[in-house]
Tab-separated table of C-alpha atoms in Angstrom:
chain	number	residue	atom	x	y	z
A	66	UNK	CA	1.689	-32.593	-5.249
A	67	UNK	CA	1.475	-29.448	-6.884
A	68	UNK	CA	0.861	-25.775	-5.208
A	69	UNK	CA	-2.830	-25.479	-5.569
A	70	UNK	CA	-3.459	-29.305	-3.740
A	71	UNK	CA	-0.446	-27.813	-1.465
A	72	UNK	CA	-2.758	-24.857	-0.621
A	73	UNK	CA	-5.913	-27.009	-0.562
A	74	UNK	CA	-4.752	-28.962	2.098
A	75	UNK	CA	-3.037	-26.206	3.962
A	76	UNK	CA	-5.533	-23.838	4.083
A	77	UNK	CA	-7.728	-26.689	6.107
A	78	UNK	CA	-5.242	-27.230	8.713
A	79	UNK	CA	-4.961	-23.473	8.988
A	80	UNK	CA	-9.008	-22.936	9.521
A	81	UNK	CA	-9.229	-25.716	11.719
A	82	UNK	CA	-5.696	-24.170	14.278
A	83	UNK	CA	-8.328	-20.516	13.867
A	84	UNK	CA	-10.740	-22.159	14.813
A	85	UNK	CA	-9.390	-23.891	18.069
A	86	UNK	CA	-7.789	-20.743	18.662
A	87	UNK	CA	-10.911	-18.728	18.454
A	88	UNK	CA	-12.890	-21.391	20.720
A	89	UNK	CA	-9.983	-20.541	23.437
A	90	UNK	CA	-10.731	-16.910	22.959
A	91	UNK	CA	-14.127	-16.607	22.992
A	92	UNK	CA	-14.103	-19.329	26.433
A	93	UNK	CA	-11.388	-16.771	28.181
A	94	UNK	CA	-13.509	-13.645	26.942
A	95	UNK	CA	-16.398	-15.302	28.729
A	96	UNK	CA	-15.191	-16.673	31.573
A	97	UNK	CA	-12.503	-13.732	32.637
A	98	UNK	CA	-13.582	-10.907	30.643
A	99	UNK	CA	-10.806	-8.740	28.911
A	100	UNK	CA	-8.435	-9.263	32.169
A	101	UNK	CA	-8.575	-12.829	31.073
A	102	UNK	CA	-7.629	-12.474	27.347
A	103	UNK	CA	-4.600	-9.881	28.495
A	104	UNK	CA	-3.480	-13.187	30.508
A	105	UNK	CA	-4.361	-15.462	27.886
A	106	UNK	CA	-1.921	-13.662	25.236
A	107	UNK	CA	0.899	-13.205	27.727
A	108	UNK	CA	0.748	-17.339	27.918
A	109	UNK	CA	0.315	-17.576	24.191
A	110	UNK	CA	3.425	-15.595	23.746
A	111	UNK	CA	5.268	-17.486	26.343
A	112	UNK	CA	3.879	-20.889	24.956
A	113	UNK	CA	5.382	-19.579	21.062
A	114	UNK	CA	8.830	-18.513	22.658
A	115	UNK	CA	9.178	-21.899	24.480
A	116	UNK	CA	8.035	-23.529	21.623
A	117	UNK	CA	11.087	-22.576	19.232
A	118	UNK	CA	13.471	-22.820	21.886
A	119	UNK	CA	12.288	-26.316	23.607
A	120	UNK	CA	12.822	-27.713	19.631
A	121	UNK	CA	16.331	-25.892	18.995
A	122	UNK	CA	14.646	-23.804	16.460
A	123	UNK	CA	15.444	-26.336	14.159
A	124	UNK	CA	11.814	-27.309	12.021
A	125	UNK	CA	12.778	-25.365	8.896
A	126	UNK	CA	16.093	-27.812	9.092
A	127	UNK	CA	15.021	-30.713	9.572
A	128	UNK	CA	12.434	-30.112	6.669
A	129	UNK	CA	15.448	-28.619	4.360
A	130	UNK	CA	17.234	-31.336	4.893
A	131	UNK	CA	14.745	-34.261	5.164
A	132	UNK	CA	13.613	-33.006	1.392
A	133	UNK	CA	17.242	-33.079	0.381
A	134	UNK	CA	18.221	-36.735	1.541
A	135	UNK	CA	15.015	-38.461	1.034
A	136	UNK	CA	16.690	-40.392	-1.201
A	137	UNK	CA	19.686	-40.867	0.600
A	138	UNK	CA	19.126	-43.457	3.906
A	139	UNK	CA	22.079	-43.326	5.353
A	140	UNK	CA	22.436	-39.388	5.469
A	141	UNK	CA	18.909	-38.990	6.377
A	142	UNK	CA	19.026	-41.776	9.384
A	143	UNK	CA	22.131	-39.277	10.228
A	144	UNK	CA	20.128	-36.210	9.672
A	145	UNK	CA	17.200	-37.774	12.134
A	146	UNK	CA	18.965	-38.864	14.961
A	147	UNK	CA	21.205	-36.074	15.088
A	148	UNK	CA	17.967	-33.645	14.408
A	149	UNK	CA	16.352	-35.910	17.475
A	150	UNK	CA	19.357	-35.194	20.026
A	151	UNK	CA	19.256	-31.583	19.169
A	152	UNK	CA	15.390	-31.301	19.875
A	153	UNK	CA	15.689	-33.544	23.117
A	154	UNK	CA	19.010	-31.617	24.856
A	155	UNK	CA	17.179	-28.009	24.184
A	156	UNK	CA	13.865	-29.300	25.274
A	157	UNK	CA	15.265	-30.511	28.890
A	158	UNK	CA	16.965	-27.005	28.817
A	159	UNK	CA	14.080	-24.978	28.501
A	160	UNK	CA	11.895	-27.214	30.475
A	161	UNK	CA	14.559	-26.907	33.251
A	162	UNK	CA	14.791	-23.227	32.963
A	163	UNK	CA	11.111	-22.577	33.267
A	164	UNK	CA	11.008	-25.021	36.320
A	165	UNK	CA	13.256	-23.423	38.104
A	166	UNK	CA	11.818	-19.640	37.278
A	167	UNK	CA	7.796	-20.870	37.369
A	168	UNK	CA	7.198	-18.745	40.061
A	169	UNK	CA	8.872	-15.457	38.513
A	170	UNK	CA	7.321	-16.048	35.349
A	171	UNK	CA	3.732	-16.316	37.013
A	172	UNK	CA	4.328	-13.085	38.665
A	173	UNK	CA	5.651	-11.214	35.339
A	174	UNK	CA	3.606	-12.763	32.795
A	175	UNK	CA	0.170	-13.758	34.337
A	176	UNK	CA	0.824	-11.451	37.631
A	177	UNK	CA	-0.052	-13.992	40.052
A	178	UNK	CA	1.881	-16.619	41.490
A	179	UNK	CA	-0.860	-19.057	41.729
A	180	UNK	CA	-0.352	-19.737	37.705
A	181	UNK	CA	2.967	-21.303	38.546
A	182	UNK	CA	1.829	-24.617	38.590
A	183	UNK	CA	0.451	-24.080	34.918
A	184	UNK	CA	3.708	-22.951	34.183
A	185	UNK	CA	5.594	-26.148	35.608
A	186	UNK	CA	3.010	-28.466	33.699
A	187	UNK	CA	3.966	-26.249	30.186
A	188	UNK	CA	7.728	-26.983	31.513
A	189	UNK	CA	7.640	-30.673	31.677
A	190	UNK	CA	5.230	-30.649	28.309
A	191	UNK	CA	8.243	-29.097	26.331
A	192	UNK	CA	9.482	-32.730	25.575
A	193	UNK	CA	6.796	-33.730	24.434
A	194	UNK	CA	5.655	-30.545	22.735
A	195	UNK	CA	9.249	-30.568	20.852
A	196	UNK	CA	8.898	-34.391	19.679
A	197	UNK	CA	5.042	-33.494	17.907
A	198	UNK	CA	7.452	-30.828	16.407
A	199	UNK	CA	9.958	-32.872	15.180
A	200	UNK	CA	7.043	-35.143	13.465
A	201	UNK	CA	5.524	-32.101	11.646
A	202	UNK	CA	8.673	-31.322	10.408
A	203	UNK	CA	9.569	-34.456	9.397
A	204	UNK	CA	6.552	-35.549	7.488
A	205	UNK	CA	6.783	-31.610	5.638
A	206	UNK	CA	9.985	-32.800	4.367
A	207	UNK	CA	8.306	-35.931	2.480
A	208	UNK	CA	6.029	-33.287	1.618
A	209	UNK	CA	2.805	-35.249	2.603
A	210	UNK	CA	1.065	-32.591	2.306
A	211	UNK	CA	-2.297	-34.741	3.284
A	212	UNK	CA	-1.020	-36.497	6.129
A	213	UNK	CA	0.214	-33.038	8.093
A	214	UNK	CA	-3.390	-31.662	7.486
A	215	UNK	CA	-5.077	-34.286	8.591
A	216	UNK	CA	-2.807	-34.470	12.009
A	217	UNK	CA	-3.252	-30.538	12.147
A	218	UNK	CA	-6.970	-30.909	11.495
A	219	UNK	CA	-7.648	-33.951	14.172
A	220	UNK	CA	-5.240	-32.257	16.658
A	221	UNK	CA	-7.284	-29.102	16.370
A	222	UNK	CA	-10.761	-30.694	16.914
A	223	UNK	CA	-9.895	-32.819	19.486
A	224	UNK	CA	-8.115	-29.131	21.476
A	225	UNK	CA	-11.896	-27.748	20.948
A	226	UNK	CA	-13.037	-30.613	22.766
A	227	UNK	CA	-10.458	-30.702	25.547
A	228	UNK	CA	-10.968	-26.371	25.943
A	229	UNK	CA	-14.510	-26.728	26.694
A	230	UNK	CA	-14.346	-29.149	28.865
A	231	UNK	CA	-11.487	-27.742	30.829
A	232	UNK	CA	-12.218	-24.356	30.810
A	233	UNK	CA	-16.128	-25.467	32.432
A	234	UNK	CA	-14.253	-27.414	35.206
A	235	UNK	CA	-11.332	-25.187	35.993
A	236	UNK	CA	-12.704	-21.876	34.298
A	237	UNK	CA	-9.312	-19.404	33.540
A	238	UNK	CA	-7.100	-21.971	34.574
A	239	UNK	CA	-8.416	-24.910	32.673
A	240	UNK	CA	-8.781	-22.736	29.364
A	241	UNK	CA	-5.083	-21.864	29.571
A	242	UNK	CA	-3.993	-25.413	30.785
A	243	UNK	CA	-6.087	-26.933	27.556
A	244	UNK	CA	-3.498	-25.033	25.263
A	245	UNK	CA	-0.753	-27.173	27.031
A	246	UNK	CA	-2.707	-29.776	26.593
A	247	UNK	CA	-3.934	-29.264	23.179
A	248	UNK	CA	-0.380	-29.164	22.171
A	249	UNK	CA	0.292	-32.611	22.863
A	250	UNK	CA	-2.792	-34.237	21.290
A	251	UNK	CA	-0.877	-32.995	18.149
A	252	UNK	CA	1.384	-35.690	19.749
A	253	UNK	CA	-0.830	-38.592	20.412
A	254	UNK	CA	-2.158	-38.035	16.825
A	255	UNK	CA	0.953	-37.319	14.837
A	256	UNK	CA	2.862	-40.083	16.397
A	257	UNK	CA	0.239	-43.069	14.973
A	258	UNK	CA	-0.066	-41.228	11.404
A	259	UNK	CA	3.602	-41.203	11.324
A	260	UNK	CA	4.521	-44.605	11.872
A	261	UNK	CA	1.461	-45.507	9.659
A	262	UNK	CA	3.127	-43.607	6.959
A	263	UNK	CA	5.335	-45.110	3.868
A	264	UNK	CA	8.248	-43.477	4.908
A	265	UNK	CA	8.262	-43.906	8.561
A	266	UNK	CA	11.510	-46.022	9.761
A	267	UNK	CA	12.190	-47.136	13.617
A	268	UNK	CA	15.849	-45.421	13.047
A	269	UNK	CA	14.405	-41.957	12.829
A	270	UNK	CA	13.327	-42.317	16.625
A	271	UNK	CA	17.295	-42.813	17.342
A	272	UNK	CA	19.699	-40.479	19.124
A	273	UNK	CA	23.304	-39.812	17.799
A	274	UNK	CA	25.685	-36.690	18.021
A	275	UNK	CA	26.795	-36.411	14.962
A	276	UNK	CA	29.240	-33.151	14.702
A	277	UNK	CA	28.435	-32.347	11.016
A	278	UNK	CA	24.733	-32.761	11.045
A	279	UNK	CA	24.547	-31.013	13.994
A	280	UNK	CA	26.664	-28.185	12.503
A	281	UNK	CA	23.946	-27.814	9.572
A	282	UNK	CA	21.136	-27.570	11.924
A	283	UNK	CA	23.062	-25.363	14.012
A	284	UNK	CA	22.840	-22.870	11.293
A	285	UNK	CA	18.820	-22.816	10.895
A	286	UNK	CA	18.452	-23.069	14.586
A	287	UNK	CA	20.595	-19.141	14.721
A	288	UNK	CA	17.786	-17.974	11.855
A	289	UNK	CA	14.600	-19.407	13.101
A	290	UNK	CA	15.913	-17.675	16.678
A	291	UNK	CA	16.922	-14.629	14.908
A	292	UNK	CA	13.463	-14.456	13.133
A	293	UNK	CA	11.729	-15.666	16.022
A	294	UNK	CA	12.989	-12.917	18.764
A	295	UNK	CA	13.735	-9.827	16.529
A	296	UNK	CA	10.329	-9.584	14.912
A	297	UNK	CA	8.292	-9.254	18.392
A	298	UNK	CA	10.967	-7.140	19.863
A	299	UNK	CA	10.322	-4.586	17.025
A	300	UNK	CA	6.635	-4.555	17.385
A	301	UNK	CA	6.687	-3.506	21.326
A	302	UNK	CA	9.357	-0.844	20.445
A	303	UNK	CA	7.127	0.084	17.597
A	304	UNK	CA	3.226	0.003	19.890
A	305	UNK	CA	5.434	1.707	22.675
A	306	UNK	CA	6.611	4.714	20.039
A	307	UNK	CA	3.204	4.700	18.964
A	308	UNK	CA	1.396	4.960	22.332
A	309	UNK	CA	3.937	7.236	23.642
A	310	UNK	CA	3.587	10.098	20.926
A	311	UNK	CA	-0.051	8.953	19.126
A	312	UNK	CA	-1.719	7.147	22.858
A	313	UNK	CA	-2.940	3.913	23.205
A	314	UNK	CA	-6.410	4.260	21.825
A	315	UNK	CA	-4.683	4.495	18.122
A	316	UNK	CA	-2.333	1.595	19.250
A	317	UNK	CA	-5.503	-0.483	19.162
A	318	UNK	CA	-6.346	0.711	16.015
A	319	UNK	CA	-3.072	-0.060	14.729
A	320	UNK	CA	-3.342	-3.400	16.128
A	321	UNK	CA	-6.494	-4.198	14.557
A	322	UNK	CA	-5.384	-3.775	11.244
A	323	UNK	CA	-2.335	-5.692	11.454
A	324	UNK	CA	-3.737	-9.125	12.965
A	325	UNK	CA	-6.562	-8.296	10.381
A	326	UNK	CA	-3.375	-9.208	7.916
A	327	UNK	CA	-2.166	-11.414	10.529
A	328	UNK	CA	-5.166	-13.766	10.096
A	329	UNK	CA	-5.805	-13.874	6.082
A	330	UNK	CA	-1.983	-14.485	5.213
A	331	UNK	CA	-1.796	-16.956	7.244
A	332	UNK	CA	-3.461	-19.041	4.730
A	333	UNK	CA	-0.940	-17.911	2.341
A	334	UNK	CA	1.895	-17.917	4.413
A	335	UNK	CA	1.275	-21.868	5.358
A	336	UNK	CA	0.983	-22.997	2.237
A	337	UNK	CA	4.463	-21.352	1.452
A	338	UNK	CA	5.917	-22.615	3.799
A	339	UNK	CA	4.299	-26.426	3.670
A	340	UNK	CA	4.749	-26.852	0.174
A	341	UNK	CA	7.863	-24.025	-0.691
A	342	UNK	CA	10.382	-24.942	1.666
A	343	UNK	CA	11.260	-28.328	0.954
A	344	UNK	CA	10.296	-28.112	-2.734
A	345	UNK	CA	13.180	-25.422	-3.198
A	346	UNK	CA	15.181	-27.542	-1.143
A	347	UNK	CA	15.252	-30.350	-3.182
A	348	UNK	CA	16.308	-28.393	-6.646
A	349	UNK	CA	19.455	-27.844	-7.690
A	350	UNK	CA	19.614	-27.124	-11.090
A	351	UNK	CA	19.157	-23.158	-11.672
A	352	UNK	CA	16.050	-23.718	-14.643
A	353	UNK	CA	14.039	-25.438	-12.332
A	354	UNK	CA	14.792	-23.041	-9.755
A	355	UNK	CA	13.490	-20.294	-12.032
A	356	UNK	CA	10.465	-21.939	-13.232
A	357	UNK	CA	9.100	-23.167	-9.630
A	358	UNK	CA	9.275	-19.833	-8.597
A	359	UNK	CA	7.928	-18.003	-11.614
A	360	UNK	CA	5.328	-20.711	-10.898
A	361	UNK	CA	4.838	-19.483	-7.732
A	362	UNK	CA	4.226	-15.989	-8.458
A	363	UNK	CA	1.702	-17.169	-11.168
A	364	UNK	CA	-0.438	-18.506	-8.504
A	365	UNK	CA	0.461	-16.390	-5.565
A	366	UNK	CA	0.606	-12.815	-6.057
A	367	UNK	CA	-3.423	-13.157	-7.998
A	368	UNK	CA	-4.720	-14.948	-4.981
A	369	UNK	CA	-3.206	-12.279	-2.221
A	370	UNK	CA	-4.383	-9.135	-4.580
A	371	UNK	CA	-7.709	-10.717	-4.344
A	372	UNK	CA	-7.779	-11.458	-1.077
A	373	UNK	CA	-6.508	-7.986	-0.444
A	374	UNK	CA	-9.327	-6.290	-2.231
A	375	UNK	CA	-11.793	-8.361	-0.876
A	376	UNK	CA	-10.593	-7.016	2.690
A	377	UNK	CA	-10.141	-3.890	1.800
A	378	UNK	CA	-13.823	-3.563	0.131
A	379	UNK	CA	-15.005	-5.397	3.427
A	380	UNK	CA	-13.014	-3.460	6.032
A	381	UNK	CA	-16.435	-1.885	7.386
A	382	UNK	CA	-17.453	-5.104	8.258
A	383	UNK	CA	-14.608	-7.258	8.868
A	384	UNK	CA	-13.702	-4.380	11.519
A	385	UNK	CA	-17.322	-4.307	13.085
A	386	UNK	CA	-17.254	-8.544	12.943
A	387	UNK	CA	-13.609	-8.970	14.913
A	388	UNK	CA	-13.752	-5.703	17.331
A	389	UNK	CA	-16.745	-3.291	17.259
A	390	UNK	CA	-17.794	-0.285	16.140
A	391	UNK	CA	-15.847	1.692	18.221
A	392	UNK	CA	-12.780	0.523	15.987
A	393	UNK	CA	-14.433	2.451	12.587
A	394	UNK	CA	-11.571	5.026	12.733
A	395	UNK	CA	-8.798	1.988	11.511
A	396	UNK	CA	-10.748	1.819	8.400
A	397	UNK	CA	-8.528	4.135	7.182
A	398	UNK	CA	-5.493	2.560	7.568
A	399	UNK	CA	-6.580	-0.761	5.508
A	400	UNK	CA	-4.981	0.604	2.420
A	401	UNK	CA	-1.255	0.949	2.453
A	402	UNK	CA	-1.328	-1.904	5.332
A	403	UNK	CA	-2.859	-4.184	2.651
A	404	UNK	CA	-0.759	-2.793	-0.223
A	405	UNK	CA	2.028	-3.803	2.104
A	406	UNK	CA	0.563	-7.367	2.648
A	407	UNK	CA	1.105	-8.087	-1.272
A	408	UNK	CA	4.395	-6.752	-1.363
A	409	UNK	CA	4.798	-8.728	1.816
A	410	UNK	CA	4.212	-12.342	-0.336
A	411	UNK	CA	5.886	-11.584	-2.857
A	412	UNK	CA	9.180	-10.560	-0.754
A	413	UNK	CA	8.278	-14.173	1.276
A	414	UNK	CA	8.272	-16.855	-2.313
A	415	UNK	CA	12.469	-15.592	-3.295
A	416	UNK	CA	12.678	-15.324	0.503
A	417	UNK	CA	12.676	-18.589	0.995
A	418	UNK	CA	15.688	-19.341	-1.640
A	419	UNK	CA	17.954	-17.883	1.651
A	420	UNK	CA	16.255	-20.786	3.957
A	421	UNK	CA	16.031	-23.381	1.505
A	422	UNK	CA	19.924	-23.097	0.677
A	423	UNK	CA	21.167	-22.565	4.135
A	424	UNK	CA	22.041	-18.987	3.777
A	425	UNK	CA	22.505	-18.448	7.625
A	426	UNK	CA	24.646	-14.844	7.530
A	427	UNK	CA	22.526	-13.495	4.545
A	428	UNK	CA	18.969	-14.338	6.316
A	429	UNK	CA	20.341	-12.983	9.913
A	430	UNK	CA	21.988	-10.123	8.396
A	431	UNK	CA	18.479	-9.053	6.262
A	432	UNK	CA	16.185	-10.172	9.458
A	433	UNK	CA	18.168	-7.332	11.746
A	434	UNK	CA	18.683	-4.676	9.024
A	435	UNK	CA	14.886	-4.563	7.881
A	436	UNK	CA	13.716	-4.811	11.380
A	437	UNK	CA	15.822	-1.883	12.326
A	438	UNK	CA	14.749	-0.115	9.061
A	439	UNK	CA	11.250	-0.767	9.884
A	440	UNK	CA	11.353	0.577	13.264
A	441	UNK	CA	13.140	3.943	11.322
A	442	UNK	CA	10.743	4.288	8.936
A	443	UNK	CA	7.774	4.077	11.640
A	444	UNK	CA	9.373	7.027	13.387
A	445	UNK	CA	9.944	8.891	10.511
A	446	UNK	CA	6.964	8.195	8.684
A	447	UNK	CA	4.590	8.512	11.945
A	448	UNK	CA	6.219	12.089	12.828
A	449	UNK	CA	4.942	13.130	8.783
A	450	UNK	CA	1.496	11.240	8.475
A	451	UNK	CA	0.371	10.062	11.891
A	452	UNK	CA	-0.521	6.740	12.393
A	453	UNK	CA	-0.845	6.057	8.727
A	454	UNK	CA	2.369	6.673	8.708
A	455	UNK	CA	3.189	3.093	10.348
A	456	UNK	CA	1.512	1.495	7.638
A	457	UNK	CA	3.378	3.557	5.174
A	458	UNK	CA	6.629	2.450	6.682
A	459	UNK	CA	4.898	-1.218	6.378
A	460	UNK	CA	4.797	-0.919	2.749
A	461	UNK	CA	8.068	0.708	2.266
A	462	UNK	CA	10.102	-1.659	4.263
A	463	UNK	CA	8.434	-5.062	2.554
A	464	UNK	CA	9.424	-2.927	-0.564
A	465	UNK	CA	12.859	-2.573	0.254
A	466	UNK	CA	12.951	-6.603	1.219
A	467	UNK	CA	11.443	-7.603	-2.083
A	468	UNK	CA	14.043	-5.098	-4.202
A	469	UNK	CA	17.144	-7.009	-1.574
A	470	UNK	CA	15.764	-10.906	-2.251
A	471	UNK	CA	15.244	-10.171	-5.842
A	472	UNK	CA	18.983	-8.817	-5.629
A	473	UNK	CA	19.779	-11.935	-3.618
A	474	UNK	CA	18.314	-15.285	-5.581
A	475	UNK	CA	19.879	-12.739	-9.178
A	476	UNK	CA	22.665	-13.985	-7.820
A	477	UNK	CA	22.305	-17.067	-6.475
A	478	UNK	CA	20.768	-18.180	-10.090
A	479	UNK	CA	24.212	-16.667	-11.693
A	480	UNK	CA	26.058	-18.870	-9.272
A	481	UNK	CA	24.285	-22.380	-9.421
């Protein structure tokens, strides 16, 4: 399997999760108007958090690790079942946690107590919601590439199908119980491809402690955490910096833009992450190293400038398409946000040497110093440009992570 199949396959399952997402959207714009989607992306963003907790925040480690001892049974049947226990005991936690706070978390997130029972049924889901995790991750390892996009693709069809039905029987309510639901048809599908697959053994549906495993995932649990909550905490400080000196209306625009990027790297970012991460993980000599990642740069970086351009030349329409017209004044901002969006990728590919090798204090120490520098640079840049200025500081900051991982894998290479 080679990057281009890789991003083939990937960039499938990634239209087909749009897709179901955009069904969900367009139902809750319908049926509840923009009240509706407010509440709809305060239980997305509670459904994401609960998502990487209820699984330990462990994925990227289990695939690490899975491509590293593929070849190895009795360290990967260790690996599993202690990757298995890990997922289980903080998947009861969280589902016990947002049990016991449903009603609070109603109130704050949806503002209105009568969501709590949706919020029980997403509680008691986390079990199985962190198992269809664990599968994903484990067949990314093996790097069946096929077999995850076809789970991802089936998964997604069959949430279309249980959104519309929902959301015409239970309006609101059913729309944002199908995502619950939606979730674990990933499940019900993954499950049966799984065991169908080559690699599948009974033992990897065992539960052990096992102190050192446990240990290793430990380590990417503390990143994907670190990743997980620092990132959104920077964007609210940065929208309420913005509102509070530019106002909300150039929030929006702001916000445009950026899931504008949001939505056409996620192609990219998939594939890196589908066909990177365990494919670093599994060399060890330095050459190869060096050569899969000039590799990736050979067929990366042309495909985001293009993609890029394409955007940028579209903006006028892409902005009128996704929003509406009254949105024409963030056409401006498209170019140093997309600028930043290459920079962006190629700061991601060496980024990935610090997961891949288990570089826990390096990847939480860069996560919390660009954030913060980030969050600088919008104030400073904002105060000189306006709100171009945030896409300035964008640019500059993915700049100043590129320069650092280039700094980082140097010497990693000089090491191996």
């Amino acid at each position: 399997m080679n990057i281009v199949r890789a991003g083939f396959y990937s960039s499938i399952a990634t239209a087909a999760r749009l897709l179901a997402a955009l069904v969900v959207i367009k139902l809750v714009a319908w049926l509840a108007g923009p009240e509706g989607v407010g509440k709809l992306g305060q239980f997305m963003s509670l459904m994401s958090l609960l998502a990487v907790l209820a699984g330990g925040g462990i994925g990227a480690g289990i695939v690490k690790y899975v491509a590293e001892y593929r070849h190895d049974p009795q360290r990967l049947a260790r690996l599993l079942a202690a990757a298995l226990w890990y997922a289980l005991c903080a998947s009861v936690l969280m589902a016990c946690l947002a049990l016991l706070f449903s009603r609070q978390l109603a109130q704050w997130l949806l503002d209105d107590v009568a969501y709590a029972g949706l919020i029980r049924v997403l509680a008691v889901a986390q079990l199985g919601i962190a198992l269809a995790n664990y599968i994903l991750a484990v067949i990314n390892g093996f790097m069946d590439v096929r077999r995850l996009a076809l789970i991802q693709v089936l998964g997604s069809m069959l949430s279309i199908a249980v959104a519309v039905w929902l959301a015409r029987w239970l309006h609101l309510y059913g729309a944002l119980l199908a995502l619950v639901v939606g979730q674990l048809l990933w499940l019900a599908v993954g499950l049966p491809a799984w065991w169908r697959s080559p690699y599948f053994r009974r033992s990897m549906l065992r539960l052990r402690f096992d102190r050192e495993m446990t240990l290793r995932l430990a380590a990417f649990s503390l990143m994907t955490l670190t990743a997980a909550l620092v990132s959104p905490l920077v964007n609210i400080a940065v929208r309420d910096h913005l509102a509070l000196e530019l106002g909300w209306q150039q929030v929006g625009y702001w916000q445009a833009v950026s899931k504008v990027s949001d939505a056409y790297l996620l192609f990219l970012t998939t594939a890196i992450n589908i066909y990177y991460l365990p494919k670093l993980a599994a060399i060890r000599e330095r050459d190869a190293l060096a050569r899969e990642l000039r590799h990736a740069y050979r067929f990366l970086l042309p495909v985001v400038m293009a993609l890029a351009a394409a955007v940028y030349l579209l903006r006028g329409w892409v902005t009128r398409l996704l929003f509406s017209a009254d949105f024409a004044p963030a056409n401006a901002l498209y170019g140093p946000q997309l600028a930043g969006d290459v920079v962006k990728i190629a700061a991601f590919v060496l980024s990935y040497v610090m997961l891949a090798k288990a570089m826990t204090r390096l990847f939480v120490f860069s996560e919390c110093a660009f954030a913060a520098s980030y969050l600088a640079l919008v104030y400073l840049f904002t105060a000189r440009f306006g709100l171009v200025g945030a896409m300035y500081a964008f640019a500059a900051n993915y700049l100043g992570y590129l320069v650092f991982n280039v700094l980082v894998v140097r010497r990693y290479l000089e090491r191996v």
